[in-house]
Amino acid sequence: MNKKPESDSPVFTIRGLTKTYIMGEVTIHALRGVNMELFPGELVVLLGASGSGKSTLVNILGGLDSATSGEVIYKNQNLTKASDRDLTSFRRNHVGFVFQFYNLIPSLTARENVAIVTEISRDPIKPEQALDMVGLGDRLDHFPSQMSGGEQQRVAIARAVAKSPWVLMCDEPTGALDSKTGIKVLKVIEKINQELGTTTVVITHNEVISRMADRVIRISDGRISKVFENTHKVHPEELSW
Amino acid sequence: MRAINRKLIRDILSFKGQVAAISVVTGAGGMVLILFATTLDAINESRDRFYQSYNFAHVFAEIKRAPESISDRIKQIPGVNFVETRVKGPVRLSVQDFEDPVQGLIVSIPDGRQPELNRLHLRQGFMPDSGQTNHVVVSEPFAKAHDLRAGHTLEAIIKGRMETLTISGIAISPEFVYQIGPADIMPDYKRFAVLWMNRKALDGAFGMDGAFNNLTLTLQSGADEKMVIDVVDHILGPYGSIGAFGRHDQTSNRFLEEELSQLRIMTIVLPAIFLGVSAFLLNVLMARIIRTQRQQIALLKAFGYGNAEVGLHFMLFTAIIVCTGSVLGVGFGAWAAHGISDLYAEYFQFPEMSFRLQPGTIILAVLVAFGAGMLGTFRAVMHAVRQAPAEAMRPPPPERFTRGWLEQSFFGRILSQSSRIILRNLSRYRFKTSMSILGIGLSGALLLLGSYQFGSVNHMLDIQYRLVQKMDLHLSFNEQVSLSARTELLVLPGVHYVETYRSVPVRLSHERKEYRTSLIGLDENPNLRMILDTHHQTVSLPPEGLLMTLYLADYLGASAGDVIQMEVMEGHRRTLKIPLAGMVDEPIGISAYMNRDALNAIMREGPAISGAWLLTDETRHGHLFEKLWDKPHVAGIGLTSRDESNIRDYIEDTVLIFMIILLILAGSISFAVVYNNARIAFAERVRELATLRVLGFTRAEVSWILIGEMGLITFLSIPLGWILGTGFAFLLNKAISTDLFRLPFIVGPDSFAFSAGGVLLASALSTIFIARKLRRLDMVLALKTE
Ligand SMILES: Nc1ncnc2c1ncn2[C@@H]1O[C@H](COP(=O)(O)OP(=O)(O)O)[C@@H](O)[C@H]1O
Ligand SMILES: [Mg+2]
């Protein structure tokens, strides 16, 4: 049941995006002119080798970092020219992040780690509901140290989606997990994408994972080398690596 | 350069703020150590050299008049090395262009030559020629105060006879290193002089032909001073001796000893405080570095670095901080010691006082600083050394957080998540939190300690000059006179009121302790010289029994009701037992008091007095002084207001300078501690804070977590600082209580406010620094690594 993203106007429009890091004598071109679009409700896998610029791209899209040149337009709002205050409110209300290393607050319980976001966002769902959705409805009052890596990552996903974001950015969400646990996490991501219709970007260097995407964007050496739509999108439980 | 040393340098650079702060605190410790040790050393050495090469006597005795032949009997006493007799007496001087009368002490020297004991160090001119009857050597500080030189003349009244004296030389003596008038507590170089004159000339003036009224002697090494003093007293008793005494009771030496013992306390206490704080800061910093470098340490070990190398690597970190601190400390210490030499040269007259920075002192300071540094880092470094390589490669055991009692209360339900983070962090790392609170509390304590003394010194002077001494003038007589002298004084110009006293030198003893002082006999309810109880309330004198200064009672180990043994050192010398009726609390001096009638009875005399206190009209002082000086029995006139301003000047010159140094250092320590603490909190939280920023928290919201935590710690540490500071102040107060003066132990609200204010200011500054760091927080960088 593929969506037809072309029918809607894009959530993100990216034009000529570059990012260079100047480190003394050396200049590193992390992004060398990226053009692309992200459409409402699609699940995109950003595939590329380590160091190809995936995180840099997603960090710029998510308002964590600024580009050297080019434009990022989020639903008519030009992020490249946004102030810090605007970027903060963009992150607060529109994007959810999931990282490789979970980045939960160790001193807060699962429920509180989600609540920390719902307390400040405009249109949140209940922390309990978000945790229920990732299958952790019975672990509400556990601290991160009392949970496994996969469970912690699911809390992180609950935290990311509890604010009902427009976009969910997942940077190597399974990078620190074994394949069985990783698949569980991907299932949760797929479920969010399906049930809430959140535009979802999953970064990975793992080819197998790209099979669950609506669209795959391959990035190498700071450029988009290939974009293709998955004709046979498969469910995560059918994946293995 | 080896890679591991490069790592060391980078580590140091990345902690440069804290490294600098700790270096400064270490340097402050080194500086005060060098400053006080050098000063102590210089005074000690100058004194020893002066006493030795100028034959400072060991025992001193004053008598009314004894025949010269008696001195042979004293020479026979076993243990006595050399005996010299002298004639010594008061003199009144007038100096050109100086209105006030000058009191002097004139001391004989053998005709035309240096004495054998208490030799003079001539600064200028010569000893008087043999046979000269009007040539004198004058003491240097007096000569300097009036710009007098050899060849100048002075008008003097010796025993009622006016003479013109020519200054043949200017000198200092080991007997008057601290040159102070008999009734003063502070030197007044303009109004007190010591003069030396040929014995023959003085014999005539004082009627001492073939006799002497002062004797000094030196002891053979190993002699029993107390035994010699007893025998001297026995021999001289019939000649009106007021009791022989050793160096310990010799005025100048006494002041010198007091100064040295205070310096000794400072030499230990202040460096201990500063180096203690620096060790504490190092401990916090190293523990944190080693905690975060767990995996690096494991890696080094996995690749074959030995425990010793790993330990050395971290020890070097400390060593570099201590070295920087030592360089600062030695530099500033040498500079400060040099500056302070001028201060001491003004109060203590030595032929030379060389403030040489001894290599030994430097080595001591550096060693002590190193010791403190190593002590501070040892625990953390051992932790790194003991870590098994495999263990460290595993991630650290997860932190366990719990919900505390506070949160389970109603209060807990209204807490925001960020406040919850603060509370959980503080209670999770209880040890670290308490160390932070302790560290900041200590710095608040130092601030309180520094500021407390300002108030305390003022308070002491207020008690002494507002509550105890209410007279305008204070007269002492050559010898006791009849009470009828009071009426003579009352009719003098400008005199409103006269109160008299009797003063007798005594030796008080209780159990094994004894103390020489004067026993002062007063009216039952004195109006000009108040006797205060421990609550600073005026009390009247009981008809019988003794009152004594609390400090003296403590020293003698006596309490009210005990029987004190009292040896009367004047007139018919005898020993009697007398009950201690109560204690007197006064901040300056050590005396004992008694009803004058009772004292007269003990002395088996009529209503005799030794001096008087006057209320006067200040505008008529010129006239009054002239009349007073004409009275043959007036030996000294003291002006209370001048005493007070002298002592205030002295305190401003010396005590306050030390306090200001202490305050500046305490202020910088506060900042170092608070800043260090904030930096570490920041470094440990940076990832968590970055995560929150990613989740859409604003800078202000994220800052609250860190700054709220700092604020809470500061808030808790302020009362702790008050408690600790009050304790320190109490200890310091005890340590610097001396015979001369004792600071009242009163910590005023301004000290508390000062301590809290200093800590809050340091926190505010640190907050600004941290806020700047938060502004530059790079989310992407902070999230990149695990
Ligand atoms: N802060 C930085 N400073 C310098 N170079 C960086 C920085 N962050 C990333 N890079 C470089 O940019 C390139 C792309 O990095 P990144 O986007 O993290 O790659 P990916 O996520 O695809 O593995 C890499 O060559 C990396 O070394
Ligand atoms: Mg990456």
Tab-separated table of N, CA, C and O and ligand atoms in Angstrom, chain A residues 21 23 28-30 48-57 171-172 203, chain B residues 781 784, ligand 1:
chain	number	residue	atom	x	y	z
A	21	TYR	N	33.679	21.769	6.534
A	21	TYR	CA	34.339	21.962	7.832
A	21	TYR	C	35.755	22.397	7.524
A	21	TYR	O	36.447	21.757	6.743
A	23	MET	N	39.290	22.738	8.992
A	23	MET	CA	40.090	22.340	10.141
A	23	MET	C	41.538	22.683	9.847
A	23	MET	O	42.259	21.899	9.266
A	28	ILE	N	37.104	20.055	4.778
A	28	ILE	CA	36.381	18.818	4.532
A	28	ILE	C	35.025	19.171	3.950
A	28	ILE	O	34.267	19.944	4.544
A	29	HIS	N	34.735	18.626	2.775
A	29	HIS	CA	33.436	18.868	2.167
A	29	HIS	C	32.515	17.741	2.563
A	29	HIS	O	32.557	16.665	1.967
A	30	ALA	N	31.702	17.961	3.582
A	30	ALA	CA	30.811	16.901	4.062
A	30	ALA	C	29.607	16.779	3.146
A	30	ALA	O	29.114	15.690	2.892
A	48	GLY	N	24.087	5.097	2.991
A	48	GLY	CA	25.407	5.530	2.562
A	48	GLY	C	26.467	4.977	3.476
A	48	GLY	O	26.185	4.577	4.609
A	49	ALA	N	27.699	4.989	2.948
A	49	ALA	CA	28.817	4.477	3.742
A	49	ALA	C	29.099	5.437	4.878
A	49	ALA	O	28.663	6.591	4.863
A	50	SER	N	29.831	4.936	5.833
A	50	SER	CA	30.197	5.783	6.959
A	50	SER	C	31.046	6.955	6.472
A	50	SER	O	31.933	6.778	5.640
A	51	GLY	N	30.735	8.143	6.897
A	51	GLY	CA	31.490	9.325	6.495
A	51	GLY	C	30.977	9.966	5.226
A	51	GLY	O	31.544	10.938	4.735
A	52	SER	N	29.862	9.454	4.675
A	52	SER	CA	29.387	9.991	3.404
A	52	SER	C	28.604	11.291	3.572
A	52	SER	O	28.323	11.963	2.591
A	53	GLY	N	28.222	11.631	4.807
A	53	GLY	CA	27.547	12.910	5.026
A	53	GLY	C	26.099	12.778	5.444
A	53	GLY	O	25.381	13.783	5.509
A	54	LYS	N	25.655	11.547	5.782
A	54	LYS	CA	24.247	11.336	6.145
A	54	LYS	C	23.859	12.126	7.383
A	54	LYS	O	22.863	12.857	7.389
A	55	SER	N	24.667	11.987	8.453
A	55	SER	CA	24.312	12.676	9.698
A	55	SER	C	24.334	14.180	9.500
A	55	SER	O	23.463	14.897	10.006
A	56	THR	N	25.327	14.648	8.763
A	56	THR	CA	25.425	16.084	8.522
A	56	THR	C	24.138	16.588	7.871
A	56	THR	O	23.567	17.600	8.293
A	57	LEU	N	23.660	15.859	6.896
A	57	LEU	CA	22.444	16.259	6.187
A	57	LEU	C	21.246	16.299	7.126
A	57	LEU	O	20.512	17.291	7.204
A	171	ASP	N	18.777	8.584	13.294
A	171	ASP	CA	20.167	8.462	12.842
A	171	ASP	C	20.751	7.154	13.359
A	171	ASP	O	21.060	7.030	14.529
A	172	GLU	N	20.883	6.184	12.459
A	172	GLU	CA	21.395	4.851	12.805
A	172	GLU	C	20.686	4.293	14.050
A	172	GLU	O	21.332	3.945	15.025
A	203	ILE	N	18.357	6.832	8.843
A	203	ILE	CA	19.722	6.792	8.328
A	203	ILE	C	20.308	5.421	8.612
A	203	ILE	O	20.140	4.891	9.714
B	781	LEU	N	28.177	18.132	18.113
B	781	LEU	CA	29.425	17.620	18.660
B	781	LEU	C	29.166	16.846	19.946
B	781	LEU	O	29.724	15.782	20.178
B	784	LYS	N	27.736	13.340	19.355
B	784	LYS	CA	28.415	12.460	18.435
B	784	LYS	C	28.944	11.207	19.111
B	784	LYS	O	28.772	10.107	18.616
C	1	LIG	N1	32.585	18.523	13.391
C	1	LIG	C1	33.243	18.060	12.310
C	1	LIG	N2	34.438	18.577	12.001
C	1	LIG	C2	35.104	18.155	10.925
C	1	LIG	N3	34.671	17.243	10.105
C	1	LIG	C3	33.475	16.679	10.337
C	1	LIG	C4	32.699	17.061	11.466
C	1	LIG	N4	31.558	16.357	11.461
C	1	LIG	C5	31.612	15.548	10.362
C	1	LIG	N5	32.767	15.750	9.694
C	1	LIG	C6	33.164	15.106	8.458
C	1	LIG	O1	32.145	15.203	7.535
C	1	LIG	C7	32.017	14.019	6.801
C	1	LIG	C8	30.596	13.490	6.919
C	1	LIG	O2	30.332	13.096	8.246
C	1	LIG	P1	28.947	12.462	8.727
C	1	LIG	O3	27.863	13.284	8.202
C	1	LIG	O4	29.009	12.287	10.176
C	1	LIG	O5	28.972	11.050	8.031
C	1	LIG	P2	28.023	9.815	8.217
C	1	LIG	O6	26.977	10.152	9.164
C	1	LIG	O7	27.515	9.551	6.840
C	1	LIG	O8	28.873	8.683	8.665
C	1	LIG	C9	33.033	13.046	7.325
C	1	LIG	O9	34.146	13.047	6.457
C	1	LIG	C10	33.409	13.622	8.656
C	1	LIG	O10	34.756	13.363	8.919
